[in-house]
mmCIF file of C-alpha atoms and ligand atoms in Angstrom:
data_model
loop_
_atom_site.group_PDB
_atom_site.id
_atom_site.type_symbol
_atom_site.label_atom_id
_atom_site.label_comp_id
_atom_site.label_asym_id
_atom_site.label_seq_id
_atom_site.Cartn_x
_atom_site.Cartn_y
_atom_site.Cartn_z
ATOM 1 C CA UNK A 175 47.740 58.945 82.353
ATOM 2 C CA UNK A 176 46.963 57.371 85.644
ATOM 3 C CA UNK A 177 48.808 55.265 87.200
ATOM 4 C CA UNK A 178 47.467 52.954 90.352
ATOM 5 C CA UNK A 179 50.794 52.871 93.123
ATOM 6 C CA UNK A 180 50.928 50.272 95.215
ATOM 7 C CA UNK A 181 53.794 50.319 98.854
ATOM 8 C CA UNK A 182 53.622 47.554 101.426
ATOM 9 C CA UNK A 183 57.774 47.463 101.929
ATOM 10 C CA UNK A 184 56.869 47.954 106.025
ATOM 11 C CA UNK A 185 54.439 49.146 108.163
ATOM 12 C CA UNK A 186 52.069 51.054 105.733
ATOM 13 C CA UNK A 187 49.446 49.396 103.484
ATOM 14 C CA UNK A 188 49.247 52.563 100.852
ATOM 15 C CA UNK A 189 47.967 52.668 97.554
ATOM 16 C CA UNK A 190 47.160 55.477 95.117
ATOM 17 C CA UNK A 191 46.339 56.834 91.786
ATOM 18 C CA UNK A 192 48.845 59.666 90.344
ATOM 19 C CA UNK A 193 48.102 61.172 87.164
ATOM 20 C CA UNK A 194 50.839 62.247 85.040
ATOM 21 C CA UNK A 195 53.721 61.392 87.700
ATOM 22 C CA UNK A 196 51.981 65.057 89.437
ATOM 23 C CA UNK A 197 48.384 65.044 90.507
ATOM 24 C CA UNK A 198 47.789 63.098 93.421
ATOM 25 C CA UNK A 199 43.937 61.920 92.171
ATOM 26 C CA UNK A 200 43.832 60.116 95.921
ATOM 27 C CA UNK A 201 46.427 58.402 98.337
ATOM 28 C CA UNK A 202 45.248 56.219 100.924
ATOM 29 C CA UNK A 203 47.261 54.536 103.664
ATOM 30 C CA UNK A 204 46.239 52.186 106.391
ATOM 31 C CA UNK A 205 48.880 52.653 109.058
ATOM 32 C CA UNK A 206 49.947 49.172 111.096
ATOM 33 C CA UNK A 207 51.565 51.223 114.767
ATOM 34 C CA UNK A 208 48.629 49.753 116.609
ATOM 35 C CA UNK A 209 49.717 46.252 115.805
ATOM 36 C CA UNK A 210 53.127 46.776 116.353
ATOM 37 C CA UNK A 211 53.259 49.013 119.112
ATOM 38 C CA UNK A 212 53.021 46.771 122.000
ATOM 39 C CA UNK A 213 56.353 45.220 120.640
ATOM 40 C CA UNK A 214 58.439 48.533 120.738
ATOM 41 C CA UNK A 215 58.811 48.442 116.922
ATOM 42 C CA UNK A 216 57.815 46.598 113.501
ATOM 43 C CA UNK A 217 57.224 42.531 113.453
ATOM 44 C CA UNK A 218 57.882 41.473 109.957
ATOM 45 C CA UNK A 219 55.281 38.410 110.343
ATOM 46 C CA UNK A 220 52.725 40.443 111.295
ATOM 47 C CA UNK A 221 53.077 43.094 108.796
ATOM 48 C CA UNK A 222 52.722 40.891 106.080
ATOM 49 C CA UNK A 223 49.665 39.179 107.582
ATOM 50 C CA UNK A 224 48.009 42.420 107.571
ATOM 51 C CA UNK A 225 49.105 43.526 104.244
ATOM 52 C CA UNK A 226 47.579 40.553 103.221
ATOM 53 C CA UNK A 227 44.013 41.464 104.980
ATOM 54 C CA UNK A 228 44.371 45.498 104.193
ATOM 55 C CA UNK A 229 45.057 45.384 100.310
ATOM 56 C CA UNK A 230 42.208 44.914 98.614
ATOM 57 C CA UNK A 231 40.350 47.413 100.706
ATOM 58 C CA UNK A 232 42.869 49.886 100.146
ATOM 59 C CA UNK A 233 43.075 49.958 96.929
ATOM 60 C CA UNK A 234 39.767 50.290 96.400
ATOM 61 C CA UNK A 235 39.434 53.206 98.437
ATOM 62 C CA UNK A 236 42.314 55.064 96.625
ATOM 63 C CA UNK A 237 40.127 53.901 92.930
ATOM 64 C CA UNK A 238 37.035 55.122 94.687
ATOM 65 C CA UNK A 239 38.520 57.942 96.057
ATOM 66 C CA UNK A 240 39.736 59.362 92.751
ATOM 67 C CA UNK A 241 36.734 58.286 91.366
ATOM 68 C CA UNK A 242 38.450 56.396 89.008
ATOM 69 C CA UNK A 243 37.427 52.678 87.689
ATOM 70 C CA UNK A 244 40.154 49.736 86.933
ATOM 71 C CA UNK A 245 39.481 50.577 82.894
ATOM 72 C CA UNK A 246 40.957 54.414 83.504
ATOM 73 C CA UNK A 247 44.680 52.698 85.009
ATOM 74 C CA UNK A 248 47.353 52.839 82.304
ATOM 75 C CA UNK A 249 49.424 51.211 84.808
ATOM 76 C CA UNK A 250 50.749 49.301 88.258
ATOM 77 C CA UNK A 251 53.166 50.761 90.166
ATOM 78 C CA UNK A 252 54.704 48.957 92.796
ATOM 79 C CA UNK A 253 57.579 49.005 95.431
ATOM 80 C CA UNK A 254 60.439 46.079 95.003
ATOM 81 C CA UNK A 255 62.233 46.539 97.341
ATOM 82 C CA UNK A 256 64.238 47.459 99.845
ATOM 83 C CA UNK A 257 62.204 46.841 102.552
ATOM 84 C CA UNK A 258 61.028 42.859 104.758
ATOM 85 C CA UNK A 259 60.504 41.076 102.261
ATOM 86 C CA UNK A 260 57.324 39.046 103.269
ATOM 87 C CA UNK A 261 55.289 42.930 103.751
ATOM 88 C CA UNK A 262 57.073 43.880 100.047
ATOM 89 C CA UNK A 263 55.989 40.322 98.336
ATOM 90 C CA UNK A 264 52.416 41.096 99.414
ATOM 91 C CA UNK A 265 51.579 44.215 97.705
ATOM 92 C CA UNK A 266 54.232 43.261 94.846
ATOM 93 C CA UNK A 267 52.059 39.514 93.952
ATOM 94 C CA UNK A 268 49.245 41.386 94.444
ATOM 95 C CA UNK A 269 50.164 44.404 91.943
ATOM 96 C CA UNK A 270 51.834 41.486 89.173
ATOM 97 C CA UNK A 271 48.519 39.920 89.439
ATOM 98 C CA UNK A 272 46.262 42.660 88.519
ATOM 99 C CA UNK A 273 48.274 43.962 86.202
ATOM 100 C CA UNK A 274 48.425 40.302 84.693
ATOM 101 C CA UNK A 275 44.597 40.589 85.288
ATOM 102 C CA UNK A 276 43.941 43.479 83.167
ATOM 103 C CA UNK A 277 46.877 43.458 80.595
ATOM 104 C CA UNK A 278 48.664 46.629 82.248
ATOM 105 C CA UNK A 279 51.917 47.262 82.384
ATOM 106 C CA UNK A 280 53.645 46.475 86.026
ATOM 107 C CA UNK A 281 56.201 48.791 86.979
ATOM 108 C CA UNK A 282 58.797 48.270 89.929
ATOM 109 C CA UNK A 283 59.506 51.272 91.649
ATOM 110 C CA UNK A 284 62.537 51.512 94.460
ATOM 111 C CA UNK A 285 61.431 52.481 97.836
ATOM 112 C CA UNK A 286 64.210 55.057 98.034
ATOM 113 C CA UNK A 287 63.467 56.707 94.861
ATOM 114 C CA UNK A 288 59.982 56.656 95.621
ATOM 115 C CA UNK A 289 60.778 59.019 98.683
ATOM 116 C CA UNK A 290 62.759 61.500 96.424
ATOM 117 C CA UNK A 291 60.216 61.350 94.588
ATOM 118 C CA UNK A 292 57.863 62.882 97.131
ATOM 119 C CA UNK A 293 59.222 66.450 96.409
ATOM 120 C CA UNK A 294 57.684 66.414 93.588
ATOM 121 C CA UNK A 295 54.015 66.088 95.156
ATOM 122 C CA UNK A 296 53.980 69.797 96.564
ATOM 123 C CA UNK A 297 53.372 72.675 94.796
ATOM 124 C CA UNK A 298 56.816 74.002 94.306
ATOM 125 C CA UNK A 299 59.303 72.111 93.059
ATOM 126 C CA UNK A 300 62.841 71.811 92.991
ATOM 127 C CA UNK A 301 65.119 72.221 89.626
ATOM 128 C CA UNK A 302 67.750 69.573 88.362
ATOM 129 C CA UNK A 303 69.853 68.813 89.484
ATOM 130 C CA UNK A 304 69.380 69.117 93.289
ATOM 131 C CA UNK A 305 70.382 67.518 96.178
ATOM 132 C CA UNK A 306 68.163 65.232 98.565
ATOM 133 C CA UNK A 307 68.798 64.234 101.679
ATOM 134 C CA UNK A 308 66.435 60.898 102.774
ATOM 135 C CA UNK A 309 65.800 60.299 106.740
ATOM 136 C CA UNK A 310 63.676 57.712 107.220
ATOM 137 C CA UNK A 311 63.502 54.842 109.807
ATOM 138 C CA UNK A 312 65.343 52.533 107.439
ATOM 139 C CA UNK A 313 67.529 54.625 105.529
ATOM 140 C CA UNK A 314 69.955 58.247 106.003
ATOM 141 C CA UNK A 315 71.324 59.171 102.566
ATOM 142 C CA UNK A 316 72.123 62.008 100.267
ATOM 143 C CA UNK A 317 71.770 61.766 96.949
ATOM 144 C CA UNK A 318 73.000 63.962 94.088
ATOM 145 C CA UNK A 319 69.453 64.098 91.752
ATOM 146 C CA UNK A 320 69.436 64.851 88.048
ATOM 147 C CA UNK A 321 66.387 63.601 86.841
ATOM 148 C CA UNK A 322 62.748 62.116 87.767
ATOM 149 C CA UNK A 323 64.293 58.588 87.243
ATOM 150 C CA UNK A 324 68.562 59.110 88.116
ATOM 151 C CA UNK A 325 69.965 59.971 91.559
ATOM 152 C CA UNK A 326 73.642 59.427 92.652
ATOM 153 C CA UNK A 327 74.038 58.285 95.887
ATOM 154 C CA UNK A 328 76.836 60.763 97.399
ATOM 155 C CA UNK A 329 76.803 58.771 100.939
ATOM 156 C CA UNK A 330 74.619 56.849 103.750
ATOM 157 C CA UNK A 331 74.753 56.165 107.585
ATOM 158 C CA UNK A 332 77.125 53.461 108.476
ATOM 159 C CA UNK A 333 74.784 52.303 110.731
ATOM 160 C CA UNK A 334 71.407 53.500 112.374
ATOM 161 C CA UNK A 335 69.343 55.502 110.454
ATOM 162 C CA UNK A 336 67.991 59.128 111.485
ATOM 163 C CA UNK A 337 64.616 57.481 112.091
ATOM 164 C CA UNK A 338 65.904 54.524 113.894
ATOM 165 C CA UNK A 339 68.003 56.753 116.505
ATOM 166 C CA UNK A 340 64.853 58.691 116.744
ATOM 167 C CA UNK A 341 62.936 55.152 117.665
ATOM 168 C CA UNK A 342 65.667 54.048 119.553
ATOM 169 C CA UNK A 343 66.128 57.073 122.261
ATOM 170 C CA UNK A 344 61.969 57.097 122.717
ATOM 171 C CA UNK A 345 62.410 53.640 123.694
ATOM 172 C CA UNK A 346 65.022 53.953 126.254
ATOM 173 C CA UNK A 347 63.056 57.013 127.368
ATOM 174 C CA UNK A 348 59.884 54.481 127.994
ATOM 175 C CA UNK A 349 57.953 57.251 125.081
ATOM 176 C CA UNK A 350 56.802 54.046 122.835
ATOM 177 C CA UNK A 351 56.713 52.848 119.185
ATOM 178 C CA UNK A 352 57.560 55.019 117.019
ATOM 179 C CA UNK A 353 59.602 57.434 118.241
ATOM 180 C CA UNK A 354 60.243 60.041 116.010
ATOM 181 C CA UNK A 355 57.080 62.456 116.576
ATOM 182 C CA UNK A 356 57.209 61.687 120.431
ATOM 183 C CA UNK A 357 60.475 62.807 120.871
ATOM 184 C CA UNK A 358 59.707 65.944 118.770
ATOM 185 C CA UNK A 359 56.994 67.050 120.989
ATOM 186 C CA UNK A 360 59.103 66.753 123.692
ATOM 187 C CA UNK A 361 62.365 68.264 122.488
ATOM 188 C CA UNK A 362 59.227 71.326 122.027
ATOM 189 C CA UNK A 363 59.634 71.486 125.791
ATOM 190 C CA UNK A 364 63.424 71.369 126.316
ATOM 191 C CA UNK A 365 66.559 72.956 126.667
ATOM 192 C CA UNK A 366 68.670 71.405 124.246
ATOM 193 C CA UNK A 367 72.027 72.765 126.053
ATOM 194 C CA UNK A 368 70.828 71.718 129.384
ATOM 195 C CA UNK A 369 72.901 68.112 127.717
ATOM 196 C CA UNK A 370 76.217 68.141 125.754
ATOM 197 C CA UNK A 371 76.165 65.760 123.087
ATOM 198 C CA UNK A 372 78.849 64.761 120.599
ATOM 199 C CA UNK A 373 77.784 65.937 116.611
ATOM 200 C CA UNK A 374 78.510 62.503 114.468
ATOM 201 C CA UNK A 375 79.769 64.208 111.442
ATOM 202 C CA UNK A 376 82.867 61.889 110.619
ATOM 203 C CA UNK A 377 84.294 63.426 108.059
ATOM 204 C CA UNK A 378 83.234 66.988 107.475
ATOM 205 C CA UNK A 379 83.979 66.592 103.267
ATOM 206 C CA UNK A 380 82.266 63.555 103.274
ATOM 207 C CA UNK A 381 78.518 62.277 103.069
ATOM 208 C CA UNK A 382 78.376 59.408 105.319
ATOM 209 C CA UNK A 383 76.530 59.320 108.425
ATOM 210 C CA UNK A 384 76.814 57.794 112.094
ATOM 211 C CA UNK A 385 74.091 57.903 114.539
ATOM 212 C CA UNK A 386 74.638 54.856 117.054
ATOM 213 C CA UNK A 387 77.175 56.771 119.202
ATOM 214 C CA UNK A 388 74.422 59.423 119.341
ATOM 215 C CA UNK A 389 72.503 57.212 120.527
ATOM 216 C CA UNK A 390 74.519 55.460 123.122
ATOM 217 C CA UNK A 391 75.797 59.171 124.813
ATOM 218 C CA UNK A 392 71.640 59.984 124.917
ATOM 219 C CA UNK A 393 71.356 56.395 126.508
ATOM 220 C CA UNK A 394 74.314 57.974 129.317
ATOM 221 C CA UNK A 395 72.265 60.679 130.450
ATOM 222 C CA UNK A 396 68.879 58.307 130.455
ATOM 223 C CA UNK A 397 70.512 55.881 132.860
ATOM 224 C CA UNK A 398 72.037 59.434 135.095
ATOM 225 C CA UNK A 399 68.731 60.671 135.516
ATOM 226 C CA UNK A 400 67.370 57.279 137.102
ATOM 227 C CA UNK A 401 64.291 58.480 138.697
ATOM 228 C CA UNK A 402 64.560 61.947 137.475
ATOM 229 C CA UNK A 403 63.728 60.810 133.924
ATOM 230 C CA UNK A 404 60.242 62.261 133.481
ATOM 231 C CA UNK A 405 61.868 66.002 134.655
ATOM 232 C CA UNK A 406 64.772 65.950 132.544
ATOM 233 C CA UNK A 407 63.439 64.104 129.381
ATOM 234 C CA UNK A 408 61.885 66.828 127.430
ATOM 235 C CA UNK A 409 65.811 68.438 128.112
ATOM 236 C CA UNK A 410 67.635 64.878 126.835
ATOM 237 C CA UNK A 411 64.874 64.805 123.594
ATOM 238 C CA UNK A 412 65.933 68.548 122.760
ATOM 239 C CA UNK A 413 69.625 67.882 123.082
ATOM 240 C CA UNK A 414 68.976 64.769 120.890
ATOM 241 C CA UNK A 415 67.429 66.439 118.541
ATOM 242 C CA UNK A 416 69.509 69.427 118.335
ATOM 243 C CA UNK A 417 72.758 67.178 117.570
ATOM 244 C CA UNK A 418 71.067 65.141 114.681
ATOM 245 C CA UNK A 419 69.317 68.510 113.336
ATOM 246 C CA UNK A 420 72.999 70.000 113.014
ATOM 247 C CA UNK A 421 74.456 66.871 110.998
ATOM 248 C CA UNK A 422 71.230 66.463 108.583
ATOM 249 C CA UNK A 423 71.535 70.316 108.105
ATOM 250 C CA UNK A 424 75.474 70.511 107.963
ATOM 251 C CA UNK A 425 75.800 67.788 105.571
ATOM 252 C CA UNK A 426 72.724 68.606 102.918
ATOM 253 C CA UNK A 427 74.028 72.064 102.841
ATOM 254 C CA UNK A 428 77.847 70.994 102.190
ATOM 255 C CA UNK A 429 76.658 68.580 99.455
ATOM 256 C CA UNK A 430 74.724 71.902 98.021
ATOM 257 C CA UNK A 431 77.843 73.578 97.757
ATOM 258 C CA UNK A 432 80.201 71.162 96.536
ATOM 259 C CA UNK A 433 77.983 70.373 93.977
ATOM 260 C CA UNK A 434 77.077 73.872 93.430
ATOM 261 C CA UNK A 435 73.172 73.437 93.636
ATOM 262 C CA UNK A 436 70.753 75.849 94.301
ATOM 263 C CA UNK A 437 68.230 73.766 95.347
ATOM 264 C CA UNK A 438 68.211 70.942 97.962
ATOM 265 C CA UNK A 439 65.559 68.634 99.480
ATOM 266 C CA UNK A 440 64.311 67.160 102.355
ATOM 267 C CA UNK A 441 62.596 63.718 102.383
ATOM 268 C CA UNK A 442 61.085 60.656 104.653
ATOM 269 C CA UNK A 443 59.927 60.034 107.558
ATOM 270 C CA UNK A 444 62.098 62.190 109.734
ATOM 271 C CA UNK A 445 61.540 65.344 107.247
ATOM 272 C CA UNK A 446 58.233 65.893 109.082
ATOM 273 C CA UNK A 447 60.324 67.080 112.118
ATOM 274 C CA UNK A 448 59.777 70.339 112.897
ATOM 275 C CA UNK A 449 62.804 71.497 114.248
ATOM 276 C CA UNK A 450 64.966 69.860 111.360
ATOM 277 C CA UNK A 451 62.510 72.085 109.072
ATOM 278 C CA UNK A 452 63.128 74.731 110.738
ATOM 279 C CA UNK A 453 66.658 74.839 111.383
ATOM 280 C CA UNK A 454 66.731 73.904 107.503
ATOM 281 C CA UNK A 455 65.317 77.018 106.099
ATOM 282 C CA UNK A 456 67.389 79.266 108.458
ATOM 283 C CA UNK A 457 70.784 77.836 107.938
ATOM 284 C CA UNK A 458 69.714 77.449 103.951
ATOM 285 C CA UNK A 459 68.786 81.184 103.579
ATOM 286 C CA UNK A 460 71.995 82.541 104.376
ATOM 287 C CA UNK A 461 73.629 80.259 101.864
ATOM 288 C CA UNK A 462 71.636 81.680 98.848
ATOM 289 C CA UNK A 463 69.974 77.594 98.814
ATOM 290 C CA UNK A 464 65.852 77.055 97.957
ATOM 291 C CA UNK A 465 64.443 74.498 100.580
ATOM 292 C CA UNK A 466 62.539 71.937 99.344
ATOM 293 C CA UNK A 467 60.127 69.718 101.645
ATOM 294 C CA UNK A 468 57.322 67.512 101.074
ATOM 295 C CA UNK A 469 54.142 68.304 102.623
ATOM 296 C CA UNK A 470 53.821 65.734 105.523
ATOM 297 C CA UNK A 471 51.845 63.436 104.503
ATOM 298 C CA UNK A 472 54.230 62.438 101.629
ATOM 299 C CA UNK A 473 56.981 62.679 104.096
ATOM 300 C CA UNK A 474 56.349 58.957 105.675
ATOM 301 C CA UNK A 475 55.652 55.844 103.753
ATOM 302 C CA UNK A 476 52.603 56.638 100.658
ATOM 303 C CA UNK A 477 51.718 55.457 97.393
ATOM 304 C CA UNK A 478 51.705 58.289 95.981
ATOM 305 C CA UNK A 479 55.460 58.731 95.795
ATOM 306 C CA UNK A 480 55.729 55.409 94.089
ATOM 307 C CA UNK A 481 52.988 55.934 91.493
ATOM 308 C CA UNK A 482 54.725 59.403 90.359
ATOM 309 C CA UNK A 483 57.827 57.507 90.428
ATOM 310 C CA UNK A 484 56.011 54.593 87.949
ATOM 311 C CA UNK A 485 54.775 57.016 85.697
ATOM 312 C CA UNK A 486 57.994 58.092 84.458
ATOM 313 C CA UNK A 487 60.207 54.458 84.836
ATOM 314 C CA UNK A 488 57.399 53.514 82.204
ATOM 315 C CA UNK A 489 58.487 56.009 79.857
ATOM 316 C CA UNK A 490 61.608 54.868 80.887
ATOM 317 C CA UNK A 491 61.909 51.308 80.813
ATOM 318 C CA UNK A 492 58.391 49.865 80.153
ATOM 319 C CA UNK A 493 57.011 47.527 82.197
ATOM 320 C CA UNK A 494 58.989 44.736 84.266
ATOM 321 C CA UNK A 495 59.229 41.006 82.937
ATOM 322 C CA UNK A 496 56.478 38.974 84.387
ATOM 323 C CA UNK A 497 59.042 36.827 86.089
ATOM 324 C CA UNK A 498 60.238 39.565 88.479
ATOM 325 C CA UNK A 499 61.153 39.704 92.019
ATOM 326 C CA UNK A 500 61.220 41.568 95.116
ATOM 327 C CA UNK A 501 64.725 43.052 96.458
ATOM 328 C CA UNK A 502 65.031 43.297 100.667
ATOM 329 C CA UNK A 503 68.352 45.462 100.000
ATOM 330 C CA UNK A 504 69.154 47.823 97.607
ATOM 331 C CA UNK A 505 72.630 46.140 97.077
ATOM 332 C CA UNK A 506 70.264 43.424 95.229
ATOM 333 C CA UNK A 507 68.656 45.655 93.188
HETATM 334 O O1 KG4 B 612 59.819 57.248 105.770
HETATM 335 P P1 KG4 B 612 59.183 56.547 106.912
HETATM 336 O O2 KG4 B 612 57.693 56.719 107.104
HETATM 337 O O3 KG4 B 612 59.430 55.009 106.850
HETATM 338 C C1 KG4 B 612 60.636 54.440 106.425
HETATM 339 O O4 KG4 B 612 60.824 54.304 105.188
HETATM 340 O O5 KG4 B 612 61.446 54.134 107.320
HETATM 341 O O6 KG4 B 612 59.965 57.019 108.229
HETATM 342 C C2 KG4 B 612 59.612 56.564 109.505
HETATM 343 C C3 KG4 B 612 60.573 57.184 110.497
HETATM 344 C C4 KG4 B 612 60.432 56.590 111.899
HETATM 345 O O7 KG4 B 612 61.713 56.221 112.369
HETATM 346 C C5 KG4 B 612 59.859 57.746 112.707
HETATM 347 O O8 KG4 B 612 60.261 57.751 114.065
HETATM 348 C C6 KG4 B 612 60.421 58.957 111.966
HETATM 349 O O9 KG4 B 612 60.349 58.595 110.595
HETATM 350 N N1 KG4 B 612 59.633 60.173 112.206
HETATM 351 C C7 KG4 B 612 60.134 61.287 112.777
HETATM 352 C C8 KG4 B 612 59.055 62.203 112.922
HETATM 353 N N2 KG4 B 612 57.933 61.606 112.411
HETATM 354 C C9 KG4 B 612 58.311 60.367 111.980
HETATM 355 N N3 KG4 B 612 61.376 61.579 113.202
HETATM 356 C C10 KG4 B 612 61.573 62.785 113.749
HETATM 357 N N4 KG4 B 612 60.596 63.701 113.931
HETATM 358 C C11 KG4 B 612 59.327 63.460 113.525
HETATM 359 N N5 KG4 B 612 58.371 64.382 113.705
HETATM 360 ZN ZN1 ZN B 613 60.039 54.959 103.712
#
């Protein structure tokens, strides 16, 4: 069964067609960092405006790419939400239309899930239940998973994301829009106890996450350096890195053993970090835990993700009402 996936919740036009919630038949995404770069980060008008000119052609280059004509979709999957709303409404009138169009069923898949989802896209997979941990620019969050359609949320950052920190420092540091590969290539270069940096773990038994005073000890050293930057930035980016590598790691791994799962996951944006991966599999090992981490292209914002996602919320629920609506937060859900 193929289903067509359709994500435009910020900064990505992506669609794609999935077959069977596993085969990724193509996955195309039209990335929108040119248009916001010069801003130093995403402007909601403009992403929608460009949703609006990049959909059609994207979708037809994931059908065309899977070689695959309209007749062959059982279904359209779609992200609701969370996400701007005026980028999600695009791709979400645009899905309900078709689907209206052709008599398909119209499935509304959660951003969020869709990333958890993205495990499920390599060739090894994890085993229910397992525990992901999401890093993305929007959202930090571990969940407890127990099926292709049910996660428990087990806690979330209190305020800036993992990606958004990421963003954030580069900024300060002058590195551009986004931030998060930038400041990996330079934390490459670094000494990462050249700074001392405070690990935000709040409460060690806990699941909740704090990055902003991370952010604003990094900003400390930026503003000491004052002309010095450019010598001691690849230093500041390691140190950076380093603290937000040992809170990710710390807390997936304590969720792993308080839930007593053997296998835990890695997801979004900020799961393409290399260090993160690696410091993953080395402090996993030890604890008898299987790693689990999308390939990275699924790691950032696809379609893909949300059409395996829609292939088994139809099983699930069927197809949404064709009054539905787009959610900005998942508290509207
Ligand atoms: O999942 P994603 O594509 O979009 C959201 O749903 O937010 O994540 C984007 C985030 C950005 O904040 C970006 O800076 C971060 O992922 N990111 C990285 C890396 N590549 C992207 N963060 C750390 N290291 C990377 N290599
Ligand atoms: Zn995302």
């Amino acid at each position: 069964m193929n289903i067509l996936g359709i994500e435009t919740s910020c900064d990505e036009t992506a669609a794609a067609v999935v077959a069977d919630g596993r085969t990724v038949r193509s996955s195309v995404v039209a990335s929108q960092v040119a248009i916001h770069r010069p801003y130093g980060g995403v402007v909601p008008e403009l992403a929608s405006r460009n949703h609006l000119e990049k959909i059609v052609p994207v979708v037809q280059q994931a059908l065309a790419e899977a070689k695959c004509s309209l007749k062959e979709i059982a279904a359209v999957a779609v992200t609701r939400g969370p996400g701007l709303v005026g980028a999600l409404l695009t791709g979400f009138s645009f899905a309900k239309a078709l689907a209206y169009a052709r008599g398909l069923p119209l499935v509304g898949v959660d951003h969020l899930d869709g990333h958890i989802s993205s495990v499920f896209l390599a060739d090894h997979c994890p085993s229910f239940p397992f525990i992901a941990l999401l890093a993305s620019g929007g959202h930090t969050a571990v969940y407890y998973v127990t099926s292709r359609t049910e996660a428990a949320l087990m806690g979330q950052t209190r305020d800036d994301a993992a990606g958004e920190a990421y963003d954030k420092v580069a900024k300060m540091m002058g590195l551009g829009y986004p931030g998060g590969s930038i400041i990996d290539e330079y934390a490459a270069r670094g000494d990462p106890d050249k700074v001392t940096l405070p690990r935000p773990y709040l409460d060690k038994a806990e699941f909740d996450f704090s990055f902003s005073g991370l952010k604003t000890a990094v900003g400390r050293y930026v503003t000491a350096a004052g002309n010095n930057l450019p010598e001691v930035m690849p230093d500041i980016a390691a140190g950076f890195q380093e603290a937000v590598a040992d809170v990710l790691c710390y807390k997936l791994i304590h969720a792993a053993r308080v839930k007593q799962c053997r296998d835990i996951a890695l997801v979004g944006g900020v799961a393409a970090n290399r260090r993160i991966r690696e410091k993953l599999l080395a402090d996993a090992g030890p604890e008898g835990l299987r790693v689990y981490i999308p390939p990275e292209k699924y790691c950032a914002d696809n379609a893909a993700m949300i059409a395996a996602t829609g292939f088994f919320l139809l099983q699930k629920n069927g197809g949404l009402d064709v009054t539905a609506d787009v959610y900005s937060r998942t508290a509207f859900k």
